[in-house]
Amino acid sequence: MHNRKETLYEYFFFANAFTVIAVLLGILLLLVFNSYPAFLKISLTEFFTGLQWNPAGFENDSFGIVPLLVSTVVVTVGSMLFAVPLGVLTALYIAEIATPKEREIIKPVVEILAGIPSVVVGFFGIVVLGPIIARIFHLSNGLNAVNGSILLGVMALPTITSLAEDAITAVPDDYRQASLALGASRWETLIRVVLPAALSGIIAAIMLGMGRAIGETMTVLMATGNAPAMPDSILSSVRTMTATIAIELGEVPHNTTHYFVLFAVGLVLFIMTFLINLASDLILERYQEVER
Amino acid sequence: MRRTSFGIVFVLMFAALVFAGCAKGGGGGSNAVLQVRGSDTELSLVQKLSEKFMENNQAKIAVTGGGSGTGIASLINGEIDMANASRPMEDKEISQAQDNNVNPMEFVVAMDGVSVIVNADNPVEQLTMDQIGAIYRGEITNWQEVGGNDQAISLYGRQNNSGTFVFFREHVLQGDYSADMKRMNGNAQIVEGVKADTAGIGYVGIGYVVDENGNQVGGLKVLKVAKDENSPYISPLNREEVLNGNYPVARPLYQYTNGKPEGSLLNFIKFELSETGQNIATKEGFFPVPQNLQQQNNANLGD
């Protein structure tokens, strides 16, 4: 009697896990089948090397993904430049230096950041951060890649901080004790022993934060100005892949080349985030093996 | 305890799915809410009109924006009862609609003078159509070239789902927009952008530069526009000049239904075109439908 119940539970959990995988495969197949017709009309070379994105042009349509790809990479890398030092150092502080009381204040505050709706972050970018950036760099307006980067960095902070903190906390206390026993100072222990020991976990945290930044849509759509030109500096207005899909999918008549090519953009985005997540998974796995 | 909470989560998930399914299929019934979607330029006007209409009628009307392209695409895909569009439907779109058994019927709800706006601090007062076109095509990039300060021009425009984007491209640019143009999501965003940007230039429906009392919105300057160098420069705030067709970027604001409108949709369109409706349009800053277009409206209404 008891065994039958056990197997039933097993099936139940298996069904859940299976559903998750089926959903992922389903999304991938949907993207592949809907982007395939685009390449009957436009060449892969044009799609991947074209420097112009203008799918509903006045005379000619052009479907070059490069400006969107570059914009996405610029904004994402920028957000990491902002979020990684801040996030990792905050994590180190919470895990190693803070008193229990400080920890109880800082941790929830960082986590609240994750709960701010992206549209509110974007609004902040338009009315507060944009004008500040414009004043600092003497621009006429602040809707550009830097604005998007900082906002995305803020949004990726909670992910990076809490995962990095987990990794740092997971470093066995023996390491610290051994280091201190050998005469290293607390600072040396922190930088030379704890940080390297937690490094793969921290890298995985960064990768996951990056995965979040790359796929974020609403905030970048609001804060970056959405000019589909090839960005010539971080102060240019840019338009990311996610923003392009969000903007254009609502307008496009179904089953046209423009419609299909948006799915192709989605497929490229999917593959990018998938690879980043896969990489972070592999790193995490290696890290756990070392621990064992 | 654990077990029951699993069960609850599952029930909730299924309930959510079922509800989502119902909500989506709700467009067809006779008591359904009339769905009107499209032009951002027409959004507040049609909202005002529908509010007034609903005060005296049983019908329910939901008006949403998203841009003319969104409205037209939704009409083609059979998702809505009426599309607002600040540009006419293209032949390609009409044939796409017909392939889906949708027969677009055109109405003109009001006239609009597309206003070219700059920051209030910009010394430039007037531009020709050619100059505006060259600015937006990215050929003129400094205000100095058109009599302003030595400052790089910062372009504000709309997404390509906007009817105003398309109208401006066909009538003013006759070419592609500069890729450096910032693509904003609506008229209001352009107004806010240009207010904050001393080098900015933007284009919006007249309804967005005039407040409820018919005064111009602060922080902006509405440029006078001339057909060419030899024509007079005319402001869209000058009602008579827009109505008699002298303002070069005036346009009709359209609405499209699937086939001849019936029931409350028919009553709503009749209300929009009535004197009360046209007065509301005027109060919103737009202009009443001229005679020749009124006749077209009546023909399509079946009167």
XYZ file of C-alpha atoms in Angstrom:
595
model
C 0.000 0.000 0.000
C 2.694 2.393 1.041
C 4.819 1.500 -1.982
C 2.067 2.258 -4.431
C 1.707 5.692 -2.904
C 5.448 6.204 -3.225
C 5.408 5.329 -6.928
C 2.460 7.622 -7.436
C 4.429 10.476 -5.959
C 7.368 9.586 -8.151
C 5.197 9.764 -11.247
C 3.756 13.058 -10.099
C 7.175 14.644 -9.712
C 8.362 13.124 -12.975
C 5.328 14.602 -14.742
C 6.206 18.035 -13.417
C 9.822 17.813 -14.482
C 8.738 16.483 -17.865
C 6.312 19.394 -18.330
C 9.099 21.884 -17.773
C 11.272 20.251 -20.416
C 8.323 19.960 -22.799
C 7.593 23.682 -22.405
C 11.189 24.575 -23.171
C 11.277 22.311 -26.224
C 7.905 23.676 -27.303
C 9.167 27.248 -27.213
C 12.292 26.295 -29.147
C 10.256 24.478 -31.809
C 7.818 27.388 -32.101
C 10.696 29.774 -32.659
C 12.395 27.512 -35.189
C 9.247 26.844 -37.211
C 8.227 30.487 -37.238
C 11.647 31.848 -38.155
C 12.332 29.326 -40.893
C 10.006 31.028 -43.471
C 11.935 34.285 -43.048
C 15.006 32.707 -44.575
C 13.129 31.735 -47.718
C 12.980 35.486 -48.438
C 16.144 36.877 -46.912
C 19.595 35.342 -46.895
C 21.354 34.277 -43.729
C 24.218 36.562 -44.716
C 21.949 39.580 -44.856
C 20.363 38.703 -41.539
C 23.606 38.134 -39.672
C 25.841 40.747 -41.309
C 23.401 43.474 -42.407
C 24.100 46.808 -40.742
C 20.584 48.153 -41.197
C 17.360 47.182 -39.484
C 14.429 48.720 -41.301
C 11.873 45.972 -41.905
C 9.166 48.344 -43.117
C 11.210 50.766 -45.195
C 9.957 53.475 -47.514
C 11.357 51.800 -50.613
C 13.451 48.848 -49.514
C 13.184 46.635 -46.480
C 16.379 45.668 -44.714
C 16.733 42.981 -42.108
C 20.235 43.291 -40.628
C 20.365 42.107 -37.030
C 23.855 43.510 -36.329
C 22.831 46.910 -34.873
C 20.335 45.193 -32.576
C 22.868 42.564 -31.567
C 25.530 45.174 -30.873
C 23.035 47.282 -28.904
C 22.046 44.281 -26.812
C 25.672 43.372 -26.103
C 26.617 46.988 -25.288
C 23.746 47.414 -22.843
C 24.295 43.995 -21.247
C 28.068 44.347 -20.851
C 27.541 47.864 -19.523
C 25.076 46.598 -16.954
C 27.567 43.968 -15.814
C 30.356 46.548 -15.460
C 28.034 48.318 -13.065
C 26.447 45.368 -11.292
C 29.321 42.907 -10.879
C 31.653 44.926 -8.625
C 28.763 46.354 -6.654
C 26.981 43.015 -6.338
C 29.995 40.890 -5.467
C 31.367 43.369 -2.958
C 27.939 43.672 -1.331
C 27.789 39.874 -1.160
C 31.244 39.729 0.437
C 30.218 42.328 2.948
C 26.983 40.569 3.851
C 28.624 37.144 4.088
C 31.915 37.970 5.781
C 32.017 41.395 7.382
C 28.553 42.547 8.377
C 27.281 42.059 11.907
C 24.106 39.965 12.114
C 22.067 43.132 12.578
C 23.507 44.820 9.477
C 22.944 41.632 7.537
C 19.293 41.639 8.491
C 18.896 45.110 7.064
C 21.017 44.872 3.901
C 19.764 41.501 2.680
C 16.064 42.365 2.528
C 16.838 45.739 0.999
C 18.761 44.098 -1.845
C 15.942 41.613 -2.295
C 13.330 44.363 -2.466
C 15.207 45.687 -5.494
C 14.206 42.498 -7.305
C 10.562 43.242 -6.628
C 10.407 46.645 -8.304
C 8.367 46.311 -11.510
C 10.535 46.869 -14.581
C 8.188 49.537 -15.892
C 8.805 51.562 -12.739
C 12.553 51.203 -13.198
C 12.127 52.396 -16.787
C 10.096 55.383 -15.667
C 12.844 56.245 -13.194
C 15.269 56.095 -16.118
C 13.227 58.579 -18.118
C 12.497 61.168 -15.444
C 15.482 60.939 -13.075
C 18.502 59.112 -14.449
C 18.181 60.343 -18.040
C 18.366 64.057 -17.175
C 21.278 63.378 -14.787
C 23.230 61.561 -17.500
C 22.434 64.337 -19.950
C 23.848 66.919 -17.542
C 27.006 64.944 -16.730
C 27.920 64.244 -20.360
C 26.578 67.537 -21.741
C 24.037 65.809 -23.975
C 20.708 67.211 -24.994
C 18.951 64.113 -23.675
C 19.742 61.029 -21.636
C 17.924 58.269 -23.499
C 20.916 56.115 -24.373
C 22.862 52.921 -23.733
C 24.385 54.142 -20.459
C 20.963 54.852 -19.023
C 19.768 51.359 -19.953
C 22.967 49.781 -18.636
C 22.729 51.339 -15.206
C 19.059 50.441 -14.841
C 19.655 46.871 -15.967
C 22.589 46.701 -13.602
C 20.311 47.687 -10.736
C 17.856 45.012 -11.819
C 20.546 42.327 -12.022
C 21.997 43.283 -8.617
C 19.699 41.140 -6.436
C 20.381 38.010 -8.504
C 24.125 38.536 -8.421
C 24.275 39.550 -4.771
C 22.187 36.764 -3.322
C 23.721 33.992 -5.426
C 27.239 35.269 -4.830
C 26.504 35.457 -1.132
C 25.326 31.837 -1.173
C 28.564 30.834 -2.860
C 30.690 32.730 -0.348
C 28.779 31.365 2.627
C 29.221 27.848 1.218
C 33.013 28.105 1.471
C 33.870 25.737 4.343
C 34.931 27.465 7.505
C 38.034 25.228 7.654
C 39.559 27.297 4.842
C 39.234 30.515 6.820
C 40.497 28.934 10.025
C 43.469 27.404 8.202
C 44.335 30.693 6.560
C 44.077 32.650 9.793
C 46.105 29.976 11.589
C 48.891 30.415 9.043
C 49.094 34.055 10.042
C 47.120 35.663 7.206
C 45.109 38.742 8.136
C 41.339 38.804 7.811
C 41.652 40.923 4.679
C 44.163 38.533 3.085
C 41.941 35.589 3.974
C 38.997 37.276 2.362
C 40.707 38.191 -0.893
C 43.194 35.332 -1.288
C 41.267 32.397 0.143
C 37.520 32.927 0.410
C 37.013 34.780 -2.846
C 38.966 32.289 -5.014
C 37.243 29.363 -3.313
C 33.849 30.869 -4.113
C 34.862 32.107 -7.551
C 33.046 29.571 -9.715
C 29.876 30.157 -7.751
C 30.302 33.897 -8.157
C 30.869 33.516 -11.889
C 27.700 31.459 -12.118
C 25.873 34.224 -10.229
C 27.200 36.793 -12.700
C 26.130 34.651 -15.642
C 22.609 34.316 -14.282
C 22.455 38.063 -13.710
C 23.619 38.563 -17.272
C 20.934 36.193 -18.531
C 18.384 38.381 -16.790
C 19.853 41.583 -18.204
C 19.974 40.319 -21.780
C 16.324 39.334 -21.825
C 14.934 42.376 -20.029
C 12.564 44.312 -22.241
C 10.413 46.959 -20.635
C 13.148 49.010 -18.996
C 15.450 49.146 -22.019
C 12.484 49.898 -24.223
C 11.698 52.934 -22.119
C 15.167 54.216 -21.305
C 17.400 53.696 -24.323
C 15.701 55.853 -26.959
C 15.174 52.968 -29.405
C 17.109 54.341 -32.382
C 17.906 51.305 -34.531
C 21.207 52.791 -35.705
C 24.558 51.135 -35.217
C 25.680 52.655 -31.884
C 28.907 54.626 -32.239
C 29.382 55.181 -28.528
C 27.837 54.228 -25.219
C 26.099 57.590 -25.308
C 24.161 56.730 -28.469
C 20.505 55.816 -28.418
C 20.274 52.090 -28.995
C 17.582 49.538 -29.646
C 18.015 46.051 -28.246
C 16.653 42.820 -29.676
C 14.027 42.453 -26.961
C 12.762 46.006 -27.464
C 12.586 45.443 -31.215
C 10.434 42.347 -30.796
C 8.197 44.013 -28.225
C 7.706 47.089 -30.365
C 7.201 45.462 -33.722
C 5.319 42.250 -32.981
C 2.170 44.146 -32.051
C 2.019 45.974 -35.313
C 3.089 43.436 -37.866
C 0.512 41.623 -40.020
C 0.791 37.883 -39.419
C 2.596 35.582 -41.820
C 4.721 38.189 -43.554
C 8.506 38.187 -43.806
C 8.643 40.914 -41.180
C 6.590 38.715 -38.836
C 8.812 35.682 -39.343
C 12.043 37.625 -39.034
C 10.966 38.824 -35.569
C 10.774 35.181 -34.527
C 14.266 34.743 -35.937
C 15.438 37.581 -33.690
C 13.708 35.803 -30.811
C 15.491 32.570 -31.710
C 18.886 34.289 -31.657
C 18.027 35.796 -28.269
C 16.856 32.411 -26.989
C 20.085 30.750 -28.071
C 22.162 33.509 -26.467
C 20.426 33.269 -23.091
C 20.409 29.482 -23.316
C 24.178 29.392 -23.845
C 24.772 31.787 -20.961
C 22.607 29.735 -18.631
C 24.242 26.518 -19.811
C 27.673 27.989 -19.130
C 26.671 29.088 -15.636
C 25.248 25.624 -14.991
C 28.470 23.939 -16.070
C 30.514 26.266 -13.897
C 28.260 25.628 -10.908
C 28.555 21.892 -11.419
C 32.331 22.038 -11.505
C 32.244 24.112 -8.374
C 30.140 21.570 -6.539
C 32.509 18.749 -7.558
C 35.415 20.649 -6.094
C 33.471 20.973 -2.874
C 32.940 17.234 -2.667
C -0.003 19.909 5.304
C 2.576 19.746 2.544
C 0.322 17.571 0.410
C -2.699 19.795 0.584
C -0.714 22.852 -0.365
C 0.494 21.053 -3.509
C -3.102 20.322 -4.393
C -4.139 23.923 -3.867
C -1.379 25.188 -6.129
C -2.515 22.844 -8.848
C -6.159 23.802 -8.607
C -5.180 27.467 -8.769
C -3.019 26.880 -11.821
C -5.833 25.166 -13.685
C -8.320 27.808 -12.644
C -5.996 30.473 -14.007
C -5.697 28.639 -17.306
C -9.457 28.254 -17.625
C -10.072 31.905 -16.834
C -7.451 33.005 -19.312
C -9.181 30.905 -21.955
C -12.577 32.455 -21.236
C -11.321 35.996 -21.254
C -9.820 35.545 -24.689
C -12.944 34.157 -26.305
C -15.242 36.922 -25.088
C -15.401 39.099 -28.210
C -18.372 37.622 -30.044
C -21.551 37.915 -27.976
C -24.183 40.614 -28.512
C -23.694 42.135 -25.051
C -19.942 42.172 -25.560
C -17.836 45.226 -25.057
C -17.044 46.933 -28.340
C -13.300 46.866 -28.844
C -11.723 49.896 -30.496
C -7.944 49.867 -30.889
C -5.234 51.758 -32.742
C -3.983 55.263 -33.311
C -2.328 56.911 -30.371
C -3.181 60.296 -31.889
C -6.889 59.469 -31.820
C -6.802 57.705 -28.453
C -7.888 60.480 -26.122
C -10.371 61.874 -28.633
C -12.152 58.548 -29.164
C -12.037 57.875 -25.435
C -13.802 61.171 -24.743
C -16.342 60.447 -27.473
C -17.063 56.973 -26.123
C -17.472 58.267 -22.572
C -20.044 60.811 -23.725
C -21.765 58.167 -25.855
C -21.969 55.677 -22.996
C -23.647 58.241 -20.760
C -26.792 58.018 -22.866
C -26.533 54.513 -24.295
C -26.476 50.904 -23.083
C -23.416 50.001 -25.110
C -19.979 49.405 -23.621
C -16.937 50.543 -25.558
C -13.293 49.899 -24.695
C -10.812 52.165 -26.446
C -7.112 51.299 -26.417
C -4.065 52.723 -28.218
C -0.985 50.973 -29.505
C -0.623 52.806 -32.804
C -2.463 52.730 -36.103
C -0.481 49.712 -37.304
C -1.535 47.790 -34.219
C -5.174 48.719 -34.747
C -5.118 47.785 -38.431
C -3.302 44.506 -37.740
C -5.910 43.675 -35.073
C -8.735 44.440 -37.505
C -7.100 42.236 -40.149
C -6.702 39.465 -37.590
C -10.365 39.836 -36.574
C -9.653 40.729 -32.956
C -11.521 44.037 -32.680
C -14.701 45.805 -33.807
C -13.139 49.025 -35.008
C -9.624 50.274 -35.735
C -8.487 53.860 -35.261
C -5.904 54.874 -37.843
C -4.229 58.200 -38.479
C -3.301 57.031 -41.970
C -5.341 55.302 -44.660
C -5.079 51.514 -44.931
C -2.627 50.379 -47.606
C -3.809 48.282 -50.558
C -1.648 45.464 -49.246
C -3.412 45.620 -45.891
C -6.862 45.705 -47.500
C -6.112 42.569 -49.490
C -4.710 40.898 -46.376
C -7.959 41.765 -44.616
C -10.048 40.380 -47.444
C -8.059 37.139 -47.320
C -9.239 36.880 -43.703
C -12.873 37.650 -44.669
C -12.648 41.145 -43.214
C -14.042 43.969 -45.342
C -12.653 47.274 -44.111
C -15.110 50.167 -44.255
C -13.608 53.630 -43.905
C -14.831 56.586 -41.843
C -13.214 59.945 -41.153
C -13.798 61.025 -37.580
C -11.911 64.351 -37.557
C -9.109 66.336 -39.188
C -5.642 66.737 -37.672
C -2.851 69.205 -38.289
C 0.375 67.334 -37.611
C 2.422 69.748 -35.530
C 6.173 70.011 -35.791
C 7.440 70.961 -32.347
C 10.750 72.146 -30.913
C 11.880 73.181 -27.447
C 10.623 76.566 -26.312
C 14.265 77.772 -26.071
C 14.965 77.022 -29.721
C 15.150 80.282 -31.733
C 13.882 78.581 -34.910
C 10.299 79.675 -35.682
C 9.530 78.170 -39.060
C 10.658 75.511 -41.537
C 9.755 74.449 -45.052
C 8.551 70.924 -45.807
C 11.863 70.273 -47.593
C 13.854 71.319 -44.553
C 11.792 69.135 -42.223
C 12.212 66.215 -44.601
C 15.976 66.712 -44.788
C 16.213 66.968 -40.999
C 14.346 63.703 -40.501
C 16.189 61.915 -43.307
C 19.387 62.823 -41.463
C 20.711 65.168 -44.157
C 20.542 68.307 -42.003
C 22.094 67.477 -38.638
C 22.785 70.855 -37.050
C 20.291 73.552 -36.100
C 22.696 76.143 -37.518
C 21.823 74.989 -41.036
C 18.230 76.154 -40.608
C 18.902 79.346 -38.697
C 19.217 78.047 -35.165
C 21.991 77.605 -32.615
C 25.129 75.587 -33.323
C 23.738 72.387 -31.818
C 23.308 68.863 -33.141
C 19.659 68.127 -33.909
C 18.150 65.386 -31.815
C 15.295 63.656 -33.607
C 12.166 62.400 -31.917
C 9.729 60.286 -33.859
C 7.421 57.353 -33.481
C 7.662 53.590 -33.827
C 6.740 52.241 -37.211
C 3.407 50.974 -35.904
C 2.387 54.622 -35.747
C 0.164 56.079 -38.430
C 1.779 59.443 -37.858
C 5.186 57.828 -38.532
C 3.904 56.514 -41.862
C 1.979 59.671 -42.782
C 5.007 61.858 -42.089
C 7.262 59.533 -44.079
C 4.964 59.548 -47.107
C 4.153 63.271 -47.078
C 7.224 64.984 -45.678
C 10.266 62.708 -45.917
C 9.537 60.712 -49.031
C 12.384 58.543 -47.877
C 13.548 56.651 -44.826
C 13.930 58.164 -41.388
C 17.445 58.609 -40.068
C 18.395 55.528 -38.069
C 19.474 57.938 -35.320
C 15.895 59.027 -34.682
C 14.698 58.098 -31.224
C 11.583 55.956 -31.613
C 9.110 56.955 -28.938
C 5.987 55.039 -27.994
C 3.465 57.806 -28.267
C 2.694 61.448 -28.877
C 2.929 62.233 -25.169
C 6.450 60.793 -24.959
C 7.561 62.977 -27.868
C 6.087 66.042 -26.186
C 7.930 65.193 -22.937
C 11.152 64.456 -24.831
C 11.143 67.753 -26.737
C 10.223 69.710 -23.607
C 13.355 68.379 -21.908
C 15.676 68.537 -24.934
C 16.808 71.959 -26.161
C 18.015 70.401 -29.435
C 14.945 68.258 -29.956
C 12.438 68.236 -32.777
C 9.309 66.115 -32.883
C 5.981 65.666 -34.659
C 2.654 65.035 -32.942
C -1.066 65.319 -33.551
C -2.452 68.792 -32.836
C -4.458 67.360 -29.948
C -1.220 66.919 -27.999
C -0.009 70.535 -28.165
C -3.323 72.095 -27.222
C -4.797 71.780 -23.738
C -8.491 71.619 -22.809
C -8.948 75.370 -23.000
C -7.434 75.611 -26.440
C -4.134 77.024 -25.186
C -0.756 75.817 -26.325
C 1.104 73.462 -23.981
C 4.054 75.153 -22.225
C 7.736 74.395 -22.837
C 7.177 73.790 -26.526
C 7.130 75.786 -29.678
C 4.880 74.793 -32.569
C 6.704 75.602 -35.789
C 5.128 77.363 -38.739
C 5.420 75.235 -41.851
C 5.515 76.248 -45.515
C 4.881 74.037 -48.557
C 8.014 75.488 -50.169
C 10.224 78.565 -49.956
C 7.738 80.713 -51.847
C 4.670 79.787 -49.808
C 3.508 81.400 -46.601
C 4.556 79.869 -43.291
C 1.444 78.650 -41.491
C 0.886 77.477 -37.938
C -1.395 74.461 -37.328
C -2.841 76.460 -34.432
C -4.487 78.674 -37.030
C -7.826 76.882 -37.448
C -8.952 78.479 -40.663
C -5.724 77.772 -42.502
C -5.852 74.099 -41.528
C -9.491 73.778 -42.559
C -9.073 75.470 -45.934
C -6.164 73.147 -46.682
C -3.340 75.687 -46.615
C -1.487 73.998 -43.765
C 0.692 71.474 -45.594
C 0.668 68.612 -43.060
C -3.057 68.291 -42.362
C -4.650 64.869 -42.601
C -7.888 63.020 -41.954
C -8.136 60.713 -38.940
C -9.719 57.416 -39.958
C -11.705 54.644 -38.378
C -12.191 51.231 -39.976
C -14.921 48.703 -39.295
C -15.432 45.208 -40.667
C -18.233 45.686 -43.182
C -21.101 48.118 -42.653
C -21.343 48.879 -38.924
C -24.460 47.648 -37.114
C -26.162 48.035 -33.766
C -24.360 50.032 -31.129
C -21.250 50.416 -33.277
C -23.371 52.134 -35.924
C -24.940 54.367 -33.267
C -21.517 55.232 -31.904
C -20.149 56.280 -35.301
C -23.276 58.345 -35.945
C -22.721 60.013 -32.601
C -19.077 60.748 -33.416
C -20.101 62.427 -36.657
C -22.997 64.331 -35.109
C -22.671 67.973 -34.131
C -22.084 67.021 -30.490
C -19.347 64.613 -31.507
C -17.640 67.059 -33.812
C -17.764 69.718 -31.087
C -15.922 67.353 -28.768
C -13.287 66.838 -31.493
C -12.874 70.593 -31.812
C -12.533 70.969 -28.058
C -9.766 68.352 -28.106
C -7.813 70.526 -30.536
C -8.755 68.694 -33.748
C -10.856 70.005 -36.627
C -14.305 68.932 -37.841
C -14.728 66.654 -40.850
C -14.959 68.720 -44.071
C -17.931 68.469 -46.439
C -16.483 66.111 -49.076
C -15.380 63.579 -46.452
C -18.751 63.857 -44.697
C -20.367 62.625 -47.896
C -18.039 59.640 -47.997
C -18.897 58.876 -44.377
C -22.610 59.002 -45.110
C -22.228 56.718 -48.092
C -20.386 54.155 -45.972
C -22.961 54.424 -43.213
C -25.585 53.512 -45.777
C -27.622 56.707 -45.444
